Tab-separated table of N, CA and C in Angstrom:
chain	number	residue	atom	x	y	z
P	137	MET	N	-97.464	-50.698	-42.633
P	137	MET	CA	-96.645	-49.728	-42.152
P	137	MET	C	-96.460	-48.802	-42.927
P	138	PRO	N	-96.421	-47.570	-42.418
P	138	PRO	CA	-96.248	-46.350	-43.361
P	138	PRO	C	-94.616	-46.237	-43.543
P	139	ASN	N	-94.195	-45.771	-44.536
P	139	ASN	CA	-93.255	-45.504	-45.082
P	139	ASN	C	-92.432	-44.525	-44.316
P	140	MET	N	-91.528	-44.507	-43.326
P	140	MET	CA	-90.953	-43.302	-42.561
P	140	MET	C	-89.526	-43.162	-42.840
P	141	LYS	N	-89.149	-41.890	-43.220
P	141	LYS	CA	-87.765	-41.534	-43.457
P	141	LYS	C	-87.147	-40.963	-42.476
P	142	ALA	N	-85.908	-41.720	-41.950
P	142	ALA	CA	-84.817	-41.166	-41.275
P	142	ALA	C	-84.450	-39.776	-41.331
P	143	HIS	N	-84.551	-38.983	-40.542
P	143	HIS	CA	-83.963	-37.456	-40.763
P	143	HIS	C	-82.924	-37.260	-39.673
P	144	SER	N	-81.749	-36.882	-40.166
P	144	SER	CA	-80.623	-36.467	-39.342
P	144	SER	C	-80.457	-35.210	-39.353
P	145	GLY	N	-79.833	-34.585	-38.336
P	145	GLY	CA	-79.541	-33.071	-38.297
P	145	GLY	C	-80.413	-32.526	-37.224
P	146	PHE	N	-80.419	-31.132	-37.084
P	146	PHE	CA	-80.908	-30.307	-36.140
P	146	PHE	C	-82.101	-29.725	-36.553
P	147	THR	N	-83.074	-29.414	-35.698
P	147	THR	CA	-84.096	-28.271	-36.033
P	147	THR	C	-83.694	-26.896	-35.733
P	148	VAL	N	-84.394	-26.188	-36.310
P	148	VAL	CA	-84.025	-24.754	-36.302
P	148	VAL	C	-84.176	-24.209	-34.708
P	149	PHE	N	-85.329	-25.064	-33.981
P	149	PHE	CA	-85.540	-24.743	-32.600
P	149	PHE	C	-84.384	-25.279	-31.938
P	150	GLU	N	-83.787	-26.292	-32.032
P	150	GLU	CA	-82.741	-26.815	-31.324
P	150	GLU	C	-81.335	-25.895	-31.362
P	151	ILE	N	-81.123	-25.315	-32.569
P	151	ILE	CA	-80.138	-24.641	-32.945
P	151	ILE	C	-80.197	-23.150	-32.065
P	152	ILE	N	-81.406	-22.447	-32.312
P	152	ILE	CA	-81.724	-21.407	-31.286
P	152	ILE	C	-81.504	-21.589	-30.201
P	153	MET	N	-82.078	-22.833	-29.555
P	153	MET	CA	-81.825	-22.859	-27.949
P	153	MET	C	-80.486	-23.025	-27.740
P	154	VAL	N	-79.906	-23.700	-28.572
P	154	VAL	CA	-78.176	-23.687	-28.130
P	154	VAL	C	-77.606	-22.245	-28.232
P	155	LEU	N	-77.861	-21.395	-29.311
P	155	LEU	CA	-77.329	-20.258	-29.225
P	155	LEU	C	-77.822	-19.128	-28.083
P	156	VAL	N	-79.034	-19.432	-27.615
P	156	VAL	CA	-79.626	-18.870	-26.538
P	156	VAL	C	-78.665	-18.995	-25.410
P	157	ILE	N	-78.484	-20.370	-25.136
P	157	ILE	CA	-77.845	-20.994	-23.922
P	157	ILE	C	-76.469	-20.290	-23.827
P	158	PHE	N	-75.832	-20.213	-25.034
P	158	PHE	CA	-74.525	-20.016	-25.331
P	158	PHE	C	-74.244	-18.384	-24.794
P	159	LEU	N	-75.322	-17.786	-25.385
P	159	LEU	CA	-75.212	-16.230	-25.055
P	159	LEU	C	-75.582	-15.766	-23.702
P	160	VAL	N	-76.509	-16.699	-23.025
P	160	VAL	CA	-76.407	-16.357	-21.779
P	160	VAL	C	-75.412	-16.538	-20.877
P	161	LEU	N	-74.657	-17.720	-21.152
P	161	LEU	CA	-73.365	-17.929	-20.420
P	161	LEU	C	-72.348	-16.746	-20.687
P	162	VAL	N	-72.210	-16.323	-21.970
P	162	VAL	CA	-71.140	-15.224	-22.373
P	162	VAL	C	-71.632	-14.066	-21.511
P	163	GLY	N	-73.029	-13.562	-21.589
P	163	GLY	CA	-73.333	-12.623	-20.875
P	163	GLY	C	-73.135	-12.568	-19.413
P	164	VAL	N	-73.149	-13.523	-18.704
P	164	VAL	CA	-72.947	-13.806	-17.051
P	164	VAL	C	-71.499	-13.632	-16.948
P	165	SER	N	-70.602	-14.427	-17.935
P	165	SER	CA	-69.381	-14.604	-17.451
P	165	SER	C	-68.505	-13.293	-17.693
P	166	VAL	N	-68.693	-12.365	-18.846
P	166	VAL	CA	-67.870	-11.030	-19.058
P	166	VAL	C	-67.843	-10.221	-17.869
P	167	PRO	N	-68.894	-10.028	-16.938
P	167	PRO	CA	-68.739	-9.286	-15.881
P	167	PRO	C	-67.642	-9.924	-14.944
P	168	PHE	N	-67.672	-11.131	-14.823
P	168	PHE	CA	-66.722	-12.050	-13.782
P	168	PHE	C	-65.249	-11.890	-14.211
P	169	TYR	N	-65.087	-11.789	-15.673
P	169	TYR	CA	-63.825	-11.686	-16.299
P	169	TYR	C	-63.160	-10.384	-16.068
P	170	SER	N	-64.107	-9.453	-16.223
P	170	SER	CA	-63.613	-7.809	-16.223
P	170	SER	C	-63.325	-7.788	-14.632
P	171	TYR	N	-64.117	-8.061	-13.764
P	171	TYR	CA	-63.596	-7.860	-12.392
P	171	TYR	C	-62.369	-8.702	-12.076
P	172	PHE	N	-62.022	-9.944	-12.555
P	172	PHE	CA	-60.820	-10.544	-12.403
P	172	PHE	C	-59.710	-9.981	-12.986
P	173	GLN	N	-59.873	-9.213	-14.174
P	173	GLN	CA	-58.787	-8.620	-14.706
P	173	GLN	C	-58.528	-7.382	-14.039
P	174	SER	N	-59.594	-6.752	-13.534
P	174	SER	CA	-59.206	-5.614	-12.438
P	174	SER	C	-58.548	-5.868	-11.251
P	175	PHE	N	-59.047	-6.845	-10.609
P	175	PHE	CA	-58.296	-7.348	-9.582
P	175	PHE	C	-56.983	-7.799	-9.725
P	176	SER	N	-56.670	-8.468	-10.645
P	176	SER	CA	-55.505	-9.014	-11.150
P	176	SER	C	-54.593	-7.753	-11.085
P	177	ALA	N	-55.026	-6.643	-11.860
P	177	ALA	CA	-53.969	-5.485	-12.273
P	177	ALA	C	-53.631	-4.980	-10.796
P	178	SER	N	-54.620	-4.713	-9.854
P	178	SER	CA	-54.478	-4.331	-8.463
P	178	SER	C	-53.368	-4.930	-7.866
P	179	GLU	N	-53.572	-6.386	-7.941
P	179	GLU	CA	-52.678	-7.128	-7.007
P	179	GLU	C	-51.165	-7.346	-7.538
P	180	SER	N	-51.149	-7.055	-8.759
P	180	SER	CA	-49.841	-6.982	-9.541
P	180	SER	C	-49.196	-5.728	-9.176
P	181	ALA	N	-49.935	-4.694	-9.100
P	181	ALA	CA	-49.355	-3.280	-8.755
P	181	ALA	C	-48.743	-3.268	-7.357
P	182	LYS	N	-49.693	-3.957	-6.596
P	182	LYS	CA	-49.374	-3.946	-5.153
P	182	LYS	C	-48.128	-4.847	-5.129
P	183	GLN	N	-47.894	-5.947	-5.689
P	183	GLN	CA	-46.795	-6.650	-5.418
P	183	GLN	C	-45.504	-5.915	-5.813
P	184	GLU	N	-45.604	-5.065	-6.995
P	184	GLU	CA	-44.678	-4.257	-7.570
P	184	GLU	C	-44.031	-3.292	-6.573
P	185	VAL	N	-45.102	-2.821	-5.980
P	185	VAL	CA	-44.764	-1.525	-4.937
P	185	VAL	C	-44.164	-2.131	-3.903
P	186	LEU	N	-44.621	-3.342	-3.323
P	186	LEU	CA	-43.914	-4.026	-2.073
P	186	LEU	C	-42.365	-4.336	-2.472
P	187	GLU	N	-42.334	-4.951	-3.391
P	187	GLU	CA	-40.901	-5.171	-4.156
P	187	GLU	C	-39.999	-3.960	-4.143
P	188	ILE	N	-40.433	-3.013	-4.653
P	188	ILE	CA	-39.585	-1.627	-4.919
P	188	ILE	C	-39.318	-1.308	-3.096
P	189	ILE	N	-40.539	-1.242	-2.443
P	189	ILE	CA	-40.213	-0.854	-1.040
P	189	ILE	C	-39.254	-1.583	-0.264
P	190	ARG	N	-39.482	-2.909	-0.439
P	190	ARG	CA	-38.325	-4.104	0.222
P	190	ARG	C	-36.983	-3.761	-0.228
P	191	LEU	N	-36.794	-3.389	-1.654
P	191	LEU	CA	-35.562	-3.171	-2.123
P	191	LEU	C	-34.956	-1.966	-1.621
P	192	THR	N	-35.652	-1.003	-1.543
P	192	THR	CA	-35.173	0.471	-0.882
P	192	THR	C	-34.833	0.292	0.666
P	193	HIS	N	-35.634	-0.457	1.467
P	193	HIS	CA	-35.157	-0.929	2.690
P	193	HIS	C	-34.085	-1.611	2.822
P	194	ALA	N	-33.876	-2.470	2.072
P	194	ALA	CA	-32.708	-3.569	1.839
P	194	ALA	C	-31.113	-2.589	1.591
P	195	LYS	N	-31.503	-1.395	0.664
P	195	LYS	CA	-30.414	-0.633	0.128
P	195	LYS	C	-30.159	0.288	1.627
P	196	ALA	N	-31.132	0.464	2.216
P	196	ALA	CA	-30.673	1.513	3.317
P	196	ALA	C	-29.904	0.782	4.592
P	197	ILE	N	-30.185	-0.496	4.759
P	197	ILE	CA	-29.852	-1.430	5.736
P	197	ILE	C	-28.333	-1.819	5.267
P	198	ALA	N	-28.008	-1.833	4.222
P	198	ALA	CA	-26.687	-2.022	3.423
P	198	ALA	C	-25.888	-0.875	3.463
P	199	GLY	N	-26.474	0.108	3.708
P	199	GLY	CA	-25.813	1.322	3.604
P	199	GLY	C	-25.180	1.735	2.311
P	200	GLU	N	-26.027	1.648	1.226
P	200	GLU	CA	-25.551	1.910	-0.107
P	200	GLU	C	-25.442	3.279	-0.188
P	201	ASN	N	-24.175	3.914	-0.724
P	201	ASN	CA	-23.730	5.213	-0.892
P	201	ASN	C	-23.885	5.994	0.401
P	202	ASN	N	-23.800	5.225	1.594
P	202	ASN	CA	-23.476	5.783	2.716
P	202	ASN	C	-24.722	6.840	3.159
P	203	THR	N	-26.068	6.575	2.883
P	203	THR	CA	-27.113	7.299	3.123
P	203	THR	C	-28.299	6.574	3.313
P	204	ASN	N	-29.373	7.518	3.497
P	204	ASN	CA	-30.600	6.834	3.834
P	204	ASN	C	-31.459	6.876	2.553
P	205	HIS	N	-32.268	5.741	2.374
P	205	HIS	CA	-32.837	5.744	1.206
P	205	HIS	C	-34.514	5.706	1.479
P	206	GLY	N	-35.461	6.175	0.547
P	206	GLY	CA	-36.757	6.339	0.626
P	206	GLY	C	-37.659	6.163	-0.292
P	207	VAL	N	-38.781	6.098	-0.118
P	207	VAL	CA	-39.614	6.089	-1.463
P	207	VAL	C	-40.905	7.144	-1.142
P	208	TYR	N	-40.939	8.041	-2.582
P	208	TYR	CA	-42.162	8.756	-2.240
P	208	TYR	C	-43.005	8.636	-3.420
P	209	TYR	N	-44.331	8.520	-2.856
P	209	TYR	CA	-45.568	8.316	-3.829
P	209	TYR	C	-46.282	9.547	-3.614
P	210	ASN	N	-47.113	9.567	-5.101
P	210	ASN	CA	-48.084	10.643	-5.268
P	210	ASN	C	-48.817	10.166	-6.522
P	211	ASN	N	-50.413	10.096	-6.224
P	211	ASN	CA	-51.115	10.064	-7.237
P	211	ASN	C	-50.957	8.852	-8.158
P	212	THR	N	-50.397	8.763	-9.497
P	212	THR	CA	-50.162	7.582	-10.037
P	212	THR	C	-48.558	6.951	-10.004
P	213	GLN	N	-47.900	7.623	-9.454
P	213	GLN	CA	-46.378	7.296	-9.532
P	213	GLN	C	-45.665	7.209	-8.110
P	214	TRP	N	-44.532	6.547	-8.135
P	214	TRP	CA	-43.599	6.601	-6.945
P	214	TRP	C	-42.096	6.454	-7.394
P	215	THR	N	-41.553	7.240	-6.525
P	215	THR	CA	-40.176	7.406	-6.726
P	215	THR	C	-39.252	6.832	-5.569
P	216	THR	N	-38.193	6.161	-6.039
P	216	THR	CA	-37.157	5.808	-4.889
P	216	THR	C	-36.088	6.813	-4.802
P	217	TYR	N	-35.547	7.102	-3.953
P	217	TYR	CA	-34.570	8.184	-3.769
P	217	TYR	C	-33.603	7.880	-2.724
P	218	GLN	N	-32.676	8.653	-2.727
P	218	GLN	CA	-31.492	8.718	-1.723
P	218	GLN	C	-31.240	10.104	-1.142
P	219	GLY	N	-31.325	10.055	0.338
P	219	GLY	CA	-31.111	11.193	1.049
P	219	GLY	C	-31.859	11.122	2.238
P	220	ASN	N	-31.956	12.265	3.135
P	220	ASN	CA	-32.826	12.321	4.390
P	220	ASN	C	-34.284	12.607	4.106
P	221	ASP	N	-34.579	12.924	3.120
P	221	ASP	CA	-36.087	13.181	2.896
P	221	ASP	C	-36.236	13.462	1.322
P	222	TYR	N	-37.273	13.527	0.642
P	222	TYR	CA	-37.736	13.671	-0.481
P	222	TYR	C	-37.164	14.897	-1.294
P	223	ALA	N	-37.398	16.007	-0.122
P	223	ALA	CA	-37.108	17.185	-0.630
P	223	ALA	C	-35.516	17.459	-0.808
P	224	GLY	N	-34.854	16.865	-0.011
P	224	GLY	CA	-33.188	17.064	0.101
P	224	GLY	C	-32.567	15.914	-0.504
P	225	ARG	N	-33.308	15.271	-1.325
P	225	ARG	CA	-32.633	13.900	-1.976
P	225	ARG	C	-31.517	14.368	-3.075
P	226	VAL	N	-30.547	13.206	-3.341
P	226	VAL	CA	-29.865	13.388	-4.516
P	226	VAL	C	-30.468	12.839	-5.650
P	227	GLN	N	-30.858	13.863	-6.748
P	227	GLN	CA	-31.913	13.727	-7.654
P	227	GLN	C	-31.226	12.518	-8.584
P	228	ILE	N	-29.895	12.604	-8.846
P	228	ILE	CA	-29.505	11.735	-9.975
P	228	ILE	C	-29.584	9.986	-9.702
P	229	TYR	N	-29.969	9.887	-8.345
P	229	TYR	CA	-30.230	8.469	-8.045
P	229	TYR	C	-31.814	8.013	-7.929
P	230	ASP	N	-32.607	9.084	-8.377
P	230	ASP	CA	-33.947	8.817	-8.563
P	230	ASP	C	-34.357	7.808	-9.305
P	231	GLN	N	-35.379	6.782	-9.162
P	231	GLN	CA	-36.041	6.181	-10.147
P	231	GLN	C	-37.329	6.317	-9.860
P	232	THR	N	-37.961	6.417	-10.985
P	232	THR	CA	-39.431	6.918	-10.880
P	232	THR	C	-40.295	5.829	-11.591
P	233	PHE	N	-41.345	5.168	-11.043
P	233	PHE	CA	-42.228	4.233	-11.463
P	233	PHE	C	-43.780	4.610	-11.373
P	234	GLU	N	-44.301	4.157	-12.657
P	234	GLU	CA	-45.691	4.588	-12.849
P	234	GLU	C	-46.794	3.389	-12.456
P	235	LEU	N	-47.851	3.690	-11.967
P	235	LEU	CA	-48.788	2.671	-11.687
P	235	LEU	C	-49.580	2.505	-13.068
P	236	PRO	N	-50.349	1.328	-13.123
P	236	PRO	CA	-50.935	0.873	-14.327
P	236	PRO	C	-52.304	1.863	-14.480
P	237	ASN	N	-52.719	2.090	-15.578
P	237	ASN	CA	-54.076	2.673	-15.900
P	237	ASN	C	-55.041	2.348	-14.704
P	238	ASN	N	-55.790	3.296	-14.290
P	238	ASN	CA	-57.017	3.000	-13.510
P	238	ASN	C	-56.555	2.703	-12.048
P	239	LEU	N	-55.280	2.863	-11.553
P	239	LEU	CA	-55.034	2.681	-10.442
P	239	LEU	C	-54.277	3.949	-9.749
P	240	SER	N	-54.459	4.184	-8.405
P	240	SER	CA	-53.845	5.531	-8.054
P	240	SER	C	-53.467	5.207	-6.613
P	241	PHE	N	-52.532	6.121	-5.804
P	241	PHE	CA	-52.452	6.223	-4.563
P	241	PHE	C	-53.603	6.985	-4.017
P	242	SER	N	-53.992	6.689	-2.619
P	242	SER	CA	-55.042	7.282	-2.059
P	242	SER	C	-54.472	8.723	-1.667
P	243	SER	N	-53.169	8.741	-1.309
P	243	SER	CA	-52.617	10.204	-0.974
P	243	SER	C	-51.307	10.233	-1.340
P	244	SER	N	-50.596	11.388	-1.069
P	244	SER	CA	-49.018	11.199	-1.243
P	244	SER	C	-48.533	11.220	-0.010
P	245	GLY	N	-47.108	10.891	-0.132
P	245	GLY	CA	-46.287	10.856	1.149
P	245	GLY	C	-45.008	10.157	0.724
P	246	GLU	N	-44.301	9.787	2.007
P	246	GLU	CA	-42.991	9.250	1.834
P	246	GLU	C	-42.757	8.430	2.810
P	247	VAL	N	-41.767	7.467	2.634
P	247	VAL	CA	-41.186	6.600	3.711
P	247	VAL	C	-39.565	6.587	3.585
P	248	ASN	N	-39.055	7.238	4.766
P	248	ASN	CA	-37.542	7.195	4.417
P	248	ASN	C	-37.070	6.140	5.445
P	249	PHE	N	-35.959	5.279	5.133
P	249	PHE	CA	-35.345	4.273	5.918
P	249	PHE	C	-33.953	4.890	6.115
P	250	GLN	N	-33.765	4.601	7.584
P	250	GLN	CA	-32.208	5.183	8.075
P	250	GLN	C	-31.218	4.319	7.582
P	251	ILE	N	-30.137	4.841	7.432
P	251	ILE	CA	-28.934	4.001	6.857
P	251	ILE	C	-28.721	2.997	7.974
P	252	ASN	N	-28.252	1.773	7.545
P	252	ASN	CA	-27.865	0.660	8.671
P	252	ASN	C	-28.835	0.057	9.295
P	253	THR	N	-29.928	0.637	9.807
P	253	THR	CA	-31.020	0.055	10.536
P	253	THR	C	-32.241	-0.136	9.810
P	254	GLY	N	-32.519	0.592	8.906
P	254	GLY	CA	-33.685	0.466	7.921
P	254	GLY	C	-34.714	0.898	8.959
P	255	ILE	N	-34.827	1.455	9.805
P	255	ILE	CA	-36.029	1.822	10.618
P	255	ILE	C	-36.536	3.075	9.767
P	256	PRO	N	-37.931	3.079	9.676
P	256	PRO	CA	-38.607	4.238	8.938
P	256	PRO	C	-39.024	5.402	9.440
P	257	SER	N	-39.021	6.558	8.907
P	257	SER	CA	-39.038	7.810	9.363
P	257	SER	C	-40.526	7.836	10.096
P	258	SER	N	-41.476	7.057	9.271
P	258	SER	CA	-42.975	7.160	10.168
P	258	SER	C	-43.522	5.560	9.712
P	259	THR	N	-44.524	5.171	10.486
P	259	THR	CA	-45.210	4.002	10.040
P	259	THR	C	-46.488	4.479	9.085
P	260	ASN	N	-46.345	3.992	7.911
P	260	ASN	CA	-47.579	4.402	6.952
P	260	ASN	C	-48.352	3.349	6.699
P	261	ALA	N	-49.428	3.636	5.969
P	261	ALA	CA	-50.301	2.932	5.350
P	261	ALA	C	-50.551	3.160	3.984
P	262	ILE	N	-49.872	2.643	2.961
P	262	ILE	CA	-50.147	3.185	1.612
P	262	ILE	C	-51.211	2.356	1.017
P	263	THR	N	-52.285	3.123	0.459
P	263	THR	CA	-53.412	2.613	-0.025
P	263	THR	C	-53.691	2.719	-1.617
P	264	LEU	N	-53.374	1.709	-2.534
P	264	LEU	CA	-53.903	1.863	-3.956
P	264	LEU	C	-55.494	1.593	-4.150
P	265	ILE	N	-55.746	2.577	-5.042
P	265	ILE	CA	-57.252	2.480	-5.596
P	265	ILE	C	-57.516	2.116	-6.816
P	266	ASN	N	-58.278	1.366	-6.909
P	266	ASN	CA	-58.564	0.716	-8.312
P	266	ASN	C	-60.046	1.468	-8.670
P	267	SER	N	-60.134	2.508	-9.631
P	267	SER	CA	-60.962	3.267	-10.023
P	267	SER	C	-62.230	2.425	-10.730
P	268	ILE	N	-61.787	1.505	-11.290
P	268	ILE	CA	-62.711	0.474	-12.211
P	268	ILE	C	-63.861	-0.085	-11.220
P	269	ASN	N	-63.255	-0.860	-10.054
P	269	ASN	CA	-64.353	-1.471	-9.134
P	269	ASN	C	-64.195	-0.760	-7.760
P	270	ASP	N	-63.683	0.274	-7.409
P	270	ASP	CA	-63.560	0.779	-6.337
P	270	ASP	C	-62.818	0.172	-5.239
P	271	SER	N	-62.075	-0.931	-5.584
P	271	SER	CA	-61.497	-1.856	-4.601
P	271	SER	C	-60.038	-1.226	-4.160
P	272	THR	N	-59.662	-1.530	-2.987
P	272	THR	CA	-58.471	-0.946	-2.315
P	272	THR	C	-57.329	-2.186	-2.114
P	273	GLN	N	-56.195	-1.799	-2.039
P	273	GLN	CA	-55.068	-2.641	-1.609
P	273	GLN	C	-54.244	-1.725	-0.813
P	274	THR	N	-53.817	-2.320	0.425
P	274	THR	CA	-53.132	-1.717	1.493
P	274	THR	C	-51.919	-2.202	2.021
P	275	ILE	N	-50.804	-1.414	1.970
P	275	ILE	CA	-49.639	-1.811	2.347
P	275	ILE	C	-49.250	-1.185	3.487
P	276	SER	N	-48.903	-1.804	4.719
P	276	SER	CA	-48.661	-1.181	6.062
P	276	SER	C	-47.190	-1.456	6.251
P	277	ILE	N	-46.453	-0.426	6.861
P	277	ILE	CA	-45.181	-0.474	7.119
P	277	ILE	C	-44.969	-0.193	8.549
P	278	ASN	N	-44.457	-1.184	9.215
P	278	ASN	CA	-44.534	-0.977	10.856
P	278	ASN	C	-43.261	-0.401	11.135
P	279	SER	N	-42.933	-0.131	12.642
P	279	SER	CA	-41.837	0.620	13.153
P	279	SER	C	-40.483	0.256	13.005
P	280	LEU	N	-40.398	-1.355	12.197
P	280	LEU	CA	-39.116	-1.770	12.140
P	280	LEU	C	-38.833	-1.608	10.699
P	281	GLY	N	-39.736	-1.270	9.811
P	281	GLY	CA	-39.540	-0.973	8.566
P	281	GLY	C	-40.104	-2.363	7.703
P	282	LEU	N	-40.788	-3.084	8.314
P	282	LEU	CA	-41.198	-4.500	7.622
P	282	LEU	C	-42.422	-4.275	7.142
P	283	LEU	N	-42.879	-4.882	5.975
P	283	LEU	CA	-44.025	-4.601	5.403
P	283	LEU	C	-45.104	-5.705	5.943
P	284	GLU	N	-46.635	-5.247	6.161
P	284	GLU	CA	-47.498	-6.078	6.591
P	284	GLU	C	-48.555	-6.106	5.508
């Protein structure tokens, strides 16, 4: 019988194959991760806008400062205000918020909630646009001021 030596370890071919498989997995997963991050940012911004609109609606129903309350949105920011409309608001009560990068509103507009009833001045659909993956998030306000 010939004298055979036992070799332990990996061959260069085996190491290269493992590296190739690893790089393929990384290459496939990076776009999914990027999409997930972008979607997560959009969803988070939508939830923040929803929360602010609900709070503004609640302030109008509660009659805070005995006036209407509203939300004005334009491009990458939105402002909560007190008054009958954005143009005639009491500016010292304004609170302005910014959307994260790559997100914007599809148009500008405002929703004003009547004191004590919370009924909106108009029923609106507010659309957030994500410029990275061209996805949209829509917030609808019905005739009772409820968000859908």
